[in-house]
Tab-separated table of C-alpha atoms and ligand atoms in Angstrom:
chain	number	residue	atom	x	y	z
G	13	UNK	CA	19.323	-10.312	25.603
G	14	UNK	CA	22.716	-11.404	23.190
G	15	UNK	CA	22.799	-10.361	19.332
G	16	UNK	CA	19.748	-12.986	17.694
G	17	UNK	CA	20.611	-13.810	14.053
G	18	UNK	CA	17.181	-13.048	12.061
G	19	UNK	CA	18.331	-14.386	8.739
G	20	UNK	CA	21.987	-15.293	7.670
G	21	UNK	CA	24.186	-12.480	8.732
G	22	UNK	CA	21.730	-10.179	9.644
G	23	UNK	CA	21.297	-9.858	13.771
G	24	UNK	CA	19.166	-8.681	15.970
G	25	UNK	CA	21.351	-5.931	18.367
G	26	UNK	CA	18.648	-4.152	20.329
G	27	UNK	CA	17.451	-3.543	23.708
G	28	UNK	CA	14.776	-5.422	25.809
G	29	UNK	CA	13.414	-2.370	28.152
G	30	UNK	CA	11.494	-4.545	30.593
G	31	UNK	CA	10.774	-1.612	32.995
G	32	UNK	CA	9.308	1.070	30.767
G	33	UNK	CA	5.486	1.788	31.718
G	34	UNK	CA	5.362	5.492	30.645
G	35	UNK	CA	6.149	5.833	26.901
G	36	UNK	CA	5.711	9.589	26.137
G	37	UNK	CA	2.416	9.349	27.989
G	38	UNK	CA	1.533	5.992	26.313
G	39	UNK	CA	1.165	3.575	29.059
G	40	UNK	CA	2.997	-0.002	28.512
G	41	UNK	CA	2.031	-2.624	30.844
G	42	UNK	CA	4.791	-4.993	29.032
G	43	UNK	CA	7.127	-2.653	28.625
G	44	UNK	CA	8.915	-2.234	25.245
G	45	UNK	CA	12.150	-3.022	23.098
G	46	UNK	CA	14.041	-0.651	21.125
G	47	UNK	CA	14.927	-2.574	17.892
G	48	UNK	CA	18.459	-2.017	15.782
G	49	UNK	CA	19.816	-4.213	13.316
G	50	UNK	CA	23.296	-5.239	11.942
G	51	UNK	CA	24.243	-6.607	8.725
G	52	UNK	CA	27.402	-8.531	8.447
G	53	UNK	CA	28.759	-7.995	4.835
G	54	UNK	CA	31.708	-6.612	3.181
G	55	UNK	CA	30.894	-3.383	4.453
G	56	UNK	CA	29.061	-4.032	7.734
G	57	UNK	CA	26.325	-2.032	8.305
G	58	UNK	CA	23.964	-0.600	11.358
G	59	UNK	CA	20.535	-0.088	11.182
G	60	UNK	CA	19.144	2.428	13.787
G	61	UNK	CA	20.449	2.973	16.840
G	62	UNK	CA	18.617	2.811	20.195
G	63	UNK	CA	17.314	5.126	23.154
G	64	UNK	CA	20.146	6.655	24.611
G	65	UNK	CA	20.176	4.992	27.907
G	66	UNK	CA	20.168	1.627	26.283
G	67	UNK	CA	23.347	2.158	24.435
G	68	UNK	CA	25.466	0.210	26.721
G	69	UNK	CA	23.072	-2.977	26.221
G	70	UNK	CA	23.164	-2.543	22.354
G	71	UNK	CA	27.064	-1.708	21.795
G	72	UNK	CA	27.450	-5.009	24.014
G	73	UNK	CA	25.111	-6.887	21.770
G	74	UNK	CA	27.145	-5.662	18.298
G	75	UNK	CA	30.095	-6.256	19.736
G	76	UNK	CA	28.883	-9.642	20.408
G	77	UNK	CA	29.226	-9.795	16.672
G	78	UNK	CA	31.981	-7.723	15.621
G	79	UNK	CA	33.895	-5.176	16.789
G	80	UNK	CA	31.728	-1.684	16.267
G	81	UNK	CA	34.727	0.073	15.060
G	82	UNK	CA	34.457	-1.864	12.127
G	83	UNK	CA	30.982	-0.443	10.987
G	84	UNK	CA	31.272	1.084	8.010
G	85	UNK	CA	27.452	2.466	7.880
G	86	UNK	CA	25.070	3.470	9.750
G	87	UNK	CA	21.461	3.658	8.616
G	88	UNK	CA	18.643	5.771	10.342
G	89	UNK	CA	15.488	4.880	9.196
G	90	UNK	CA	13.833	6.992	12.030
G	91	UNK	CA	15.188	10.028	13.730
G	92	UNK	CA	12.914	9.646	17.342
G	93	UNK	CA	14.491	9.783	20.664
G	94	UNK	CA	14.034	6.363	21.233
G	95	UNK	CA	15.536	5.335	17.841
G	96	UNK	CA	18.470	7.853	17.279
G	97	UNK	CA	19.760	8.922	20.818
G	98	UNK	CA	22.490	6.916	20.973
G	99	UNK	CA	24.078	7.807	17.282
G	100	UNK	CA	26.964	9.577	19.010
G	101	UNK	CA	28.008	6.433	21.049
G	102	UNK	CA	28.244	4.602	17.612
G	103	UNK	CA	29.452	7.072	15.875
G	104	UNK	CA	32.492	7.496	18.705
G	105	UNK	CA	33.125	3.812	18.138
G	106	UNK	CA	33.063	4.335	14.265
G	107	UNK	CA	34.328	7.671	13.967
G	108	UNK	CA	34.733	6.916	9.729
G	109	UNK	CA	30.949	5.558	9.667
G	110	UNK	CA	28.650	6.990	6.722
G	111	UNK	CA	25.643	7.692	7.728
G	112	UNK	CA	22.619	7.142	5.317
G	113	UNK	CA	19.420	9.272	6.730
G	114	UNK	CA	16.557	11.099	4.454
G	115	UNK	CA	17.152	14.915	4.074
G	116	UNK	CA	14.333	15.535	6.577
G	117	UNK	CA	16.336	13.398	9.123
G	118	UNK	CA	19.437	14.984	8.292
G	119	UNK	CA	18.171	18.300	9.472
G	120	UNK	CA	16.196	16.858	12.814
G	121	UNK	CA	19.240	14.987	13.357
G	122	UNK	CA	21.843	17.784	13.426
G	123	UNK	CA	18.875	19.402	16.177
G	124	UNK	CA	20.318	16.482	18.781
G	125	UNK	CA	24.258	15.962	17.908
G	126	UNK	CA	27.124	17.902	16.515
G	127	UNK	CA	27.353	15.896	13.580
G	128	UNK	CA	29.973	18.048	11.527
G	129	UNK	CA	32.682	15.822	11.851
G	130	UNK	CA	30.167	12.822	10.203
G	131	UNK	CA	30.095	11.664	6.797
G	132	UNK	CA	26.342	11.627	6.260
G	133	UNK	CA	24.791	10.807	3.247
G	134	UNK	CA	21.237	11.603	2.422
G	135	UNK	CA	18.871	9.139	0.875
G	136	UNK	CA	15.502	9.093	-0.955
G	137	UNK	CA	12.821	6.440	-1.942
G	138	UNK	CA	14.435	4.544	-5.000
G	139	UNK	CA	18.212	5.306	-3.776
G	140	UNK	CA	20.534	1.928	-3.141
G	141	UNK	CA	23.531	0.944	-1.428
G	142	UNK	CA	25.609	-2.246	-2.165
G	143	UNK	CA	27.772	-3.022	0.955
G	144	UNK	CA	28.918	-6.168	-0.492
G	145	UNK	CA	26.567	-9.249	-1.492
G	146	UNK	CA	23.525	-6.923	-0.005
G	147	UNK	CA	21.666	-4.445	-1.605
G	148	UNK	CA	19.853	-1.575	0.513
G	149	UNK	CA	17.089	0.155	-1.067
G	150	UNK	CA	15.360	3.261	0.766
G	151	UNK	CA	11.685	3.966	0.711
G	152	UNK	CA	10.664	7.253	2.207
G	153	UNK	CA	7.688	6.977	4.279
G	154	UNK	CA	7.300	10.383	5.219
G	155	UNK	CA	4.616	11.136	8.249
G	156	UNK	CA	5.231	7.204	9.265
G	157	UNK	CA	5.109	8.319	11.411
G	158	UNK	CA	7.473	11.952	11.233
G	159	UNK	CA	8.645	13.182	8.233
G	160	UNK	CA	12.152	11.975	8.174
G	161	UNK	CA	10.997	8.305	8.656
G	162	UNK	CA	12.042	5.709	6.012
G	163	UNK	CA	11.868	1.702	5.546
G	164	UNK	CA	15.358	-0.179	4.152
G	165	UNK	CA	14.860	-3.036	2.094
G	166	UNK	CA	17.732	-5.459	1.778
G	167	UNK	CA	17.153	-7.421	-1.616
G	168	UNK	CA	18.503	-10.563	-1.478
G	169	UNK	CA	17.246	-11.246	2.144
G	170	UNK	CA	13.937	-10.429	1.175
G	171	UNK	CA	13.719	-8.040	4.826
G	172	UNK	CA	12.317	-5.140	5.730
G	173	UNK	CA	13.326	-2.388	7.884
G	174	UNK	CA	10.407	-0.590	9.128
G	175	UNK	CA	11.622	1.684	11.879
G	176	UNK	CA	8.184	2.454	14.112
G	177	UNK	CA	5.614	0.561	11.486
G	178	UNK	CA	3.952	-2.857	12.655
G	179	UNK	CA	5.803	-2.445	15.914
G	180	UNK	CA	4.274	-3.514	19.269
G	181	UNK	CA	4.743	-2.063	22.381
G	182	UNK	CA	6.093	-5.489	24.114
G	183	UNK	CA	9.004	-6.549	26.317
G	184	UNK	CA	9.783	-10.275	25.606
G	185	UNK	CA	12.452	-12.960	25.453
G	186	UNK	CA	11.158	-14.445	22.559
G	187	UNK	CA	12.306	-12.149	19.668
G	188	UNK	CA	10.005	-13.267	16.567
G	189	UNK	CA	6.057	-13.816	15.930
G	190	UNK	CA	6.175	-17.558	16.049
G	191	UNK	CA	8.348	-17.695	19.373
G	192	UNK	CA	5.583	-14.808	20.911
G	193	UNK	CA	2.435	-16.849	19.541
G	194	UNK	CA	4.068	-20.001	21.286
G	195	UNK	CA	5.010	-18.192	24.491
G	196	UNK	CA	2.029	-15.880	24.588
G	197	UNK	CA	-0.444	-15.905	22.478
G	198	UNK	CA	-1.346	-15.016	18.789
G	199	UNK	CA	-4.310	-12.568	20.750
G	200	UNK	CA	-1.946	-10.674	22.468
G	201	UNK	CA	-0.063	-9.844	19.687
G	202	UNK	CA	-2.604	-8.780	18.110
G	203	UNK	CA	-4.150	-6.970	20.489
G	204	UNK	CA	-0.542	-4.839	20.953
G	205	UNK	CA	-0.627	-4.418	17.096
G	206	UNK	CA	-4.201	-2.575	17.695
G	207	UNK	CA	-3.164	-0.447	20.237
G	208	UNK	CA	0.269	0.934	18.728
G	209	UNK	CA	-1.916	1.875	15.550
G	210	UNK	CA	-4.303	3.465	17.954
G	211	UNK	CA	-1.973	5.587	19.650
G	212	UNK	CA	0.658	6.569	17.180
G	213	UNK	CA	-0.525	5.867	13.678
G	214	UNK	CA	-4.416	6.539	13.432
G	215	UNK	CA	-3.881	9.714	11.666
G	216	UNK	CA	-1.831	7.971	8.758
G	217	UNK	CA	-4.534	5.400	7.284
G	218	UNK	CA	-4.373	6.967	3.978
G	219	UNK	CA	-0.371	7.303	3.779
G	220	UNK	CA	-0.240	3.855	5.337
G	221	UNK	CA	-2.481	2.360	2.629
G	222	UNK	CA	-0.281	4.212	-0.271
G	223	UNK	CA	2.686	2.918	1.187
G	224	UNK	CA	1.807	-0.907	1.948
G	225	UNK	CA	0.320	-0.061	-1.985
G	226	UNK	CA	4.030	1.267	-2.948
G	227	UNK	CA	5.552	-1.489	-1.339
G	228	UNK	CA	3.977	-3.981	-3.100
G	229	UNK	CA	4.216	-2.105	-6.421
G	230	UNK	CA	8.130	-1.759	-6.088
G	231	UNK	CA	8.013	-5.670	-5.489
G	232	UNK	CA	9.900	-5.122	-2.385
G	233	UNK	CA	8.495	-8.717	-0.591
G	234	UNK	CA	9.351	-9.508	2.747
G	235	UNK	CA	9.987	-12.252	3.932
G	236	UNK	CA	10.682	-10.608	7.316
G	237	UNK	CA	9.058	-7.169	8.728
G	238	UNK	CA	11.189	-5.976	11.459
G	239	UNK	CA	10.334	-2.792	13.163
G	240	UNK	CA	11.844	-0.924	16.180
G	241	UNK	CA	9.724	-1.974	18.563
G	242	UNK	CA	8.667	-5.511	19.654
G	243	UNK	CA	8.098	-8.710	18.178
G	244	UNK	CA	9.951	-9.170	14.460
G	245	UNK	CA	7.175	-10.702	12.054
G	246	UNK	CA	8.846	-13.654	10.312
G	247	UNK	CA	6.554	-16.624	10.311
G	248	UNK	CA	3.578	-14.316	9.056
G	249	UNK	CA	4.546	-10.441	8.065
G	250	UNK	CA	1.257	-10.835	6.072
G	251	UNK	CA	-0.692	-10.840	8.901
G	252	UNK	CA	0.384	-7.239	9.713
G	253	UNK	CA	0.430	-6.177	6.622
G	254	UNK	CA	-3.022	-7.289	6.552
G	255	UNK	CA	-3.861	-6.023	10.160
G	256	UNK	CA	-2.454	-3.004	8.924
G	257	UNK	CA	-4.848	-2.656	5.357
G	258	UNK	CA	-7.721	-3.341	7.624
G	259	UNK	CA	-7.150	-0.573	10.140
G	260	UNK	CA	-6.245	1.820	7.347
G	261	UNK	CA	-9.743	0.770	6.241
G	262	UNK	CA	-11.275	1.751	9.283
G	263	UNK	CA	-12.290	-1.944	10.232
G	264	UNK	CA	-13.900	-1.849	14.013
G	265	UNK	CA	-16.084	-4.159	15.963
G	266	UNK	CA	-19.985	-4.211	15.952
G	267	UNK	CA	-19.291	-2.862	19.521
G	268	UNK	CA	-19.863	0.155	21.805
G	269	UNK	CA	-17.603	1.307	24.136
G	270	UNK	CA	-18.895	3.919	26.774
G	271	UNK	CA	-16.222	5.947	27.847
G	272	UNK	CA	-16.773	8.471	30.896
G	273	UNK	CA	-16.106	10.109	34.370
G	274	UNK	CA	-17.703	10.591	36.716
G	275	UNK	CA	-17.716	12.826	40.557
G	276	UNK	CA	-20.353	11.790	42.778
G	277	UNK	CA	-21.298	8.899	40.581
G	278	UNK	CA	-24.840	9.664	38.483
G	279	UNK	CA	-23.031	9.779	35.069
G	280	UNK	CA	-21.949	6.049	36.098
G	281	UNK	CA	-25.334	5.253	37.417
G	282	UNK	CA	-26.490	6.403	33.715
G	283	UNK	CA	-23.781	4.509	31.793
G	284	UNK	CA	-25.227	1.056	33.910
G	285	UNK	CA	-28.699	1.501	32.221
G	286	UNK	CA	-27.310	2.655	28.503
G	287	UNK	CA	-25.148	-0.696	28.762
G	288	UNK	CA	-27.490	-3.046	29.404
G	289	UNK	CA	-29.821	-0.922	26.638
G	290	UNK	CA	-26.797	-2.277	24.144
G	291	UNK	CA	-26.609	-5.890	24.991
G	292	UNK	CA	-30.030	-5.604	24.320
G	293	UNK	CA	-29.365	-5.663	20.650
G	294	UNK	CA	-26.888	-8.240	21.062
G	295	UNK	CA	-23.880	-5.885	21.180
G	296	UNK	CA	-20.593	-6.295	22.939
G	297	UNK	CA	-20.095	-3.392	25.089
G	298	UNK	CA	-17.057	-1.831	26.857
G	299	UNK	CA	-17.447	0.725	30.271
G	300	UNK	CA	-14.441	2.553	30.397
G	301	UNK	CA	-13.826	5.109	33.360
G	302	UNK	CA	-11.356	7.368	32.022
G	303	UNK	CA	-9.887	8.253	35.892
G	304	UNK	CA	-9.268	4.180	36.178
G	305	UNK	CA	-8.105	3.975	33.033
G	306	UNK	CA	-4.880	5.022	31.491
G	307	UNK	CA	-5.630	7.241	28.043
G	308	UNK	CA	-3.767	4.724	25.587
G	309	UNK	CA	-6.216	2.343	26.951
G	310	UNK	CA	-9.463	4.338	26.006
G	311	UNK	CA	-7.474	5.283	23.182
G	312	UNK	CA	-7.040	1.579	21.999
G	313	UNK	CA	-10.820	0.504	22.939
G	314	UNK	CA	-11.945	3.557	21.530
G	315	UNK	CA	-10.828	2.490	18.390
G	316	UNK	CA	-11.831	-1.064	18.738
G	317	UNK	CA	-15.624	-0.296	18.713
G	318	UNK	CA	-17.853	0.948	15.761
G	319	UNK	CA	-19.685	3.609	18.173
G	320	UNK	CA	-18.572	5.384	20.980
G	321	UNK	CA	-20.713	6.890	24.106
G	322	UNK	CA	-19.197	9.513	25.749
G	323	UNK	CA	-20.399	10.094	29.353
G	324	UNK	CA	-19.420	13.481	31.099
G	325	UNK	CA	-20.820	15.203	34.204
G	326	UNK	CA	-21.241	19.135	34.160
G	327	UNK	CA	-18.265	20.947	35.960
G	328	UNK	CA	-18.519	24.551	35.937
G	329	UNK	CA	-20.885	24.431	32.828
G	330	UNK	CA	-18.048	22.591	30.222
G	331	UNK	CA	-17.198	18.881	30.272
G	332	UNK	CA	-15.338	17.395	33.043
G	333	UNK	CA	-11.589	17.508	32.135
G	334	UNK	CA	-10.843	13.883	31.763
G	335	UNK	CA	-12.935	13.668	29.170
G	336	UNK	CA	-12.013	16.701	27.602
G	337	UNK	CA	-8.869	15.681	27.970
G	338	UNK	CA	-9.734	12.320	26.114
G	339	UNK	CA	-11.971	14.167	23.316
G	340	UNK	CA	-8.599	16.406	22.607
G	341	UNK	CA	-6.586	13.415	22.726
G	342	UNK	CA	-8.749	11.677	20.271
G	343	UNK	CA	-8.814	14.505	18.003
G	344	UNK	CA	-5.855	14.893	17.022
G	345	UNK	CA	-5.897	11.407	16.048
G	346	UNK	CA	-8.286	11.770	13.423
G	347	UNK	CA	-10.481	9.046	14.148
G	348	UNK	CA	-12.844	8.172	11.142
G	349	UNK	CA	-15.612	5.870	10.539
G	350	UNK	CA	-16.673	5.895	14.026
G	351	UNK	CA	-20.390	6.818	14.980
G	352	UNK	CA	-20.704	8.390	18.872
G	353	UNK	CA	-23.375	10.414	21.187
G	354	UNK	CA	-23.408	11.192	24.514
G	355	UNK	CA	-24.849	11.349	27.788
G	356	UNK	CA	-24.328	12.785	31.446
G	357	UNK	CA	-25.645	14.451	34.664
G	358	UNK	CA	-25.538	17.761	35.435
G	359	UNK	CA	-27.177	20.345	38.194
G	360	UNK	CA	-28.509	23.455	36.495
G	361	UNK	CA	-27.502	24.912	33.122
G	362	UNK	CA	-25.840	21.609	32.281
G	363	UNK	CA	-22.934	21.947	29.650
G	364	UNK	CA	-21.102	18.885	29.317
G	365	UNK	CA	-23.075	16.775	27.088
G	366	UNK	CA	-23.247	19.630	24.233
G	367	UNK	CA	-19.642	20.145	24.397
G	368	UNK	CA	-18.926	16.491	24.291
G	369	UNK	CA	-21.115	16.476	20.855
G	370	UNK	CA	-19.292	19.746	19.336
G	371	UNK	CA	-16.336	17.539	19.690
G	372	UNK	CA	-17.107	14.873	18.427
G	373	UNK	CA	-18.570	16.638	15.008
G	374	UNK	CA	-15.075	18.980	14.990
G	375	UNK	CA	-13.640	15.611	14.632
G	376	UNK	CA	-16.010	14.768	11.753
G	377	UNK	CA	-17.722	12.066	13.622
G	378	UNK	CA	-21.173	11.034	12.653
G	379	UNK	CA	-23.237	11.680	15.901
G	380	UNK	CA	-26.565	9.878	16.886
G	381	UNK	CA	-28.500	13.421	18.798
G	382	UNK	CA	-29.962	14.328	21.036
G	383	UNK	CA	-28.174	12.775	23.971
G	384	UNK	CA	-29.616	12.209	27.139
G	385	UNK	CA	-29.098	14.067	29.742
G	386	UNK	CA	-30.208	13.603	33.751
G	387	UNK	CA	-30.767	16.054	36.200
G	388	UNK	CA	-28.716	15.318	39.410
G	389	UNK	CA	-29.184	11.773	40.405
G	390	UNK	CA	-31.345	9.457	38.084
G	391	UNK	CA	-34.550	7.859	39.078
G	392	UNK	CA	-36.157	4.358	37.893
G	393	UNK	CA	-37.819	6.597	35.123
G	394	UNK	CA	-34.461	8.238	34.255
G	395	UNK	CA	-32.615	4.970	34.079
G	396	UNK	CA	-35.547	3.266	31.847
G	397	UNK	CA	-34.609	6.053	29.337
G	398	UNK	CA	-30.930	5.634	29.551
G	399	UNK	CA	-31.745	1.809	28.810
G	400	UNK	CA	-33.889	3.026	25.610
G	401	UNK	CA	-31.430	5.564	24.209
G	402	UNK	CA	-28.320	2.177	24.869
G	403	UNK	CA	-30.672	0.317	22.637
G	404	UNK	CA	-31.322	3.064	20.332
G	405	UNK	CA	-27.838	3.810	20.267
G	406	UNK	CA	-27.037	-0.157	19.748
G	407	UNK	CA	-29.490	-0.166	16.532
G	408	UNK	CA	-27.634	2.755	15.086
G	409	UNK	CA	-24.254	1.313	15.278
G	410	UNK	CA	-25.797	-1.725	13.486
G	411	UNK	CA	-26.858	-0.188	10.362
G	412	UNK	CA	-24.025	2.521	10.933
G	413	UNK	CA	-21.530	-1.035	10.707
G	414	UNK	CA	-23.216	-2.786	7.634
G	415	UNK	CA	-21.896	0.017	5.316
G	416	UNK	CA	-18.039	-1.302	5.912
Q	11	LIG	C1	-17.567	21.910	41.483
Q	11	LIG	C2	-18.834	21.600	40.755
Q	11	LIG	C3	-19.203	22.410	39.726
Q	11	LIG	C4	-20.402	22.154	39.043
Q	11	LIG	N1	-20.732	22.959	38.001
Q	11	LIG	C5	-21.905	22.745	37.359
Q	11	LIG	C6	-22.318	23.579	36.300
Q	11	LIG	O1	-21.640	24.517	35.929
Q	11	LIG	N2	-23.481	23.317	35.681
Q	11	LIG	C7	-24.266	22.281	36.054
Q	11	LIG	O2	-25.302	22.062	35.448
Q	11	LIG	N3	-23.909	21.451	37.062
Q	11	LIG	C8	-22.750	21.657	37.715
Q	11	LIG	N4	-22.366	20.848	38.742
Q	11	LIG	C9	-23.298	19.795	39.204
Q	11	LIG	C10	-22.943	18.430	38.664
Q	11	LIG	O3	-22.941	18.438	37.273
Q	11	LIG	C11	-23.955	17.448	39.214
Q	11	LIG	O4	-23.704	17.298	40.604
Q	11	LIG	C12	-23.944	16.118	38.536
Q	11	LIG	O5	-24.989	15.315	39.030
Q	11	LIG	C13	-22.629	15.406	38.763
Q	11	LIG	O6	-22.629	14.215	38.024
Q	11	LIG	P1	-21.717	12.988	38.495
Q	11	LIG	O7	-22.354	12.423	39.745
Q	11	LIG	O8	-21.699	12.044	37.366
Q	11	LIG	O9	-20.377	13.555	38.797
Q	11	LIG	C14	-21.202	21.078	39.421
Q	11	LIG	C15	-20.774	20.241	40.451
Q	11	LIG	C16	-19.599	20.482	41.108
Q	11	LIG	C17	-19.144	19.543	42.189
């Protein structure tokens, strides 16, 4: 994709990475796009770089512009692999840049390059730079998601910089909301919004609530959000500004999502019973087998739904490891405002189910107990009793819901 112009001298100089599926574990169906910016001023300036092997594509794009030897700053709003790599290709094109980076990226930085024969400069919230008609103004946003990250404001465009923040995790042609909505769907975008929160920035609400809260208190207005990743929000940057509030909020669904494994099939047998047991009460429900399902998936649906089921079989007395491997997952995400129980099969001592409940409630999760657990395979009685503790379950979630 060639430089796009997002407002009058300011383009568009990224990377489409149509191929990715594998993002540090975090699977991406559309693939991704790594995001950098350049101003075209008196003293032309860079925002964020890209991932390393997509340097070629994005020094082809600037130069598309201008010639990169004529950048005169560089600014890193986010010092991530898939933001920064690629510094020391621009910075061996613009050998006199000055780079502007927060004191916490500084020192990550100088873990990837040999950066002592760079000017950097670093920055904090409230700090400007004129490079000509254009102001820049920093806002730290540390743990936005690592602690170097920052936003850059440029005042007379009314644009914000927002390095990983209301990014999307989609590979497109189309480079702005309206194009996407058009080409895709309004849904979609949506939907991609969700799950990047899910993944990366669920332990943030707070932080992300002060910030959108600082933002707006600093009147820094944008008319344009454009992250590193994805879709740039021009037509409506309210929306995920909004989107973002609401999440922050812990807004969810009136919905259940049942996420389990399963080895020789009776946890599944259960979770057929349970589900029905919730559309019983006229909830939406979601069956989620975590071995057919990649994590950022469960992750995403997880957080979609006011209550969660977790269904685990016994395997040598402790839960079976895709689920603990989901529960740890899910931890350190610091869900909140979810309500969750559990259920499973197991032989003997049984195990799983307990385990799957001391996780939950080391998360802080409100838990609906007991959970019901089957011995071996379920019979007609068995499965009339998963269908009573779905509905149960279902009528929990309800009342849980009506205090949001
Ligand atoms: C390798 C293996 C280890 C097991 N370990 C235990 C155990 O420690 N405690 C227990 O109660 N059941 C244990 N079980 C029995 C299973 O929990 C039981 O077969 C259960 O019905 C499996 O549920 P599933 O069909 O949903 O996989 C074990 C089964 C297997 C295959």
């Amino acid at each position: 994709m060639k430089a796009v112009e997002i407002k009058d001298g300011i383009f568009w100089v990224g990377a489409v990475d149509w191929a990715v599926r594998d993002f540090h574990g975090y699977v991406t169906p559309r693939g991704t796009t790594y995001n950098n910016y350049l101003i075209m001023d008196e003293e032309i300036t860079l925002i964020d770089t890209v991932k390393y092997d997509f340097a070629d594509l994005a020094i082809k794009n600037i130069s598309g512009v201008v010639d990169p030897s004529r950048i005169k700053n560089v600014v890193i709003n986010h010092i991530e692999n898939d933001h920064a790599t690629s510094l020391d290709r621009i910075m061996a094109l613009a050998p006199n840049a000055t780079i502007y980076i927060s004191e916490k990226g500084k020192k990550g930085i100088e873990r990837f390059f040999d950066t002592s024969n760079w000017t950097m400069k670093t920055v904090k919230s409230g700090d400007t730079l004129t490079i000509g008609k254009r102001t820049l103004e920093f806002l730290e946003t540390p743990m936005l998601h690592w602690p170097d990250s920052m936003f850059t404001y440029c005042r007379e465009d009314k644009v914000l910089f927002t390095q990983d923040a209301f990014g999307q995790h989609i590979a497109s042609a189309t480079r702005f909301d309206d194009e996407f909505e058009k080409s895709d769907s309004a849904a979609e975008l949506e939907d991609s919004v969700i799950d990047y929160y899910a993944n990366i920035l669920m332990p943030f609400g707070q932080m992300i609530k002060n910030k959108i809260a600082e933002v707006q208190s600093k009147g820094l207005a944008a008319e344009i959000i454009a992250p590193d990743h994805g879709i740039i929000w021009r037509q409506n940057p309210q929306k995920v500004l909004d989107m973002y509030q609401d999440m922050a909020n812990g807004k969810a669904r009136l919905a259940v999502a049942i996420i389990y494994d399963t080895m020789w099939q009776s946890t599944e047998k259960m979770s057929v019973p349970i589900a029905e047991g919730i559309r019983a009460e006229g909830l939406d429900c979601r069956v989620i087998k975590l071995r057919a399902t990649p994590m950022s998936v469960a992750i995403k649906e997880f957080w979609k739904c006011r209550g969660t089921l977790i269904g685990s079989p016994t395997l040598n007395n402790i839960l079976y490891p895709s689920v603990a491997e989901f529960l740890t997952h899910v931890r350190g995400l610091r869900p909140k405002n979810r309500l969750t129980g559990a259920f499973g099969s197991y032989g003997w001592g049984g195990g799983a189910v307990k385990e799957a409940y001391e996780e939950c409630k080391r998360m802080g999760l409100q838990t609906v107990e007991p959970g019901i657990q089957i011995p071996y395979r379920p019979s007609p009685d068995d499965e009339a009793a998963c269908f009573e503790f779905g509905r149960s379950f279902a009528r929990q979630v309800i009342e849980y819901h009506a205090g949001f």
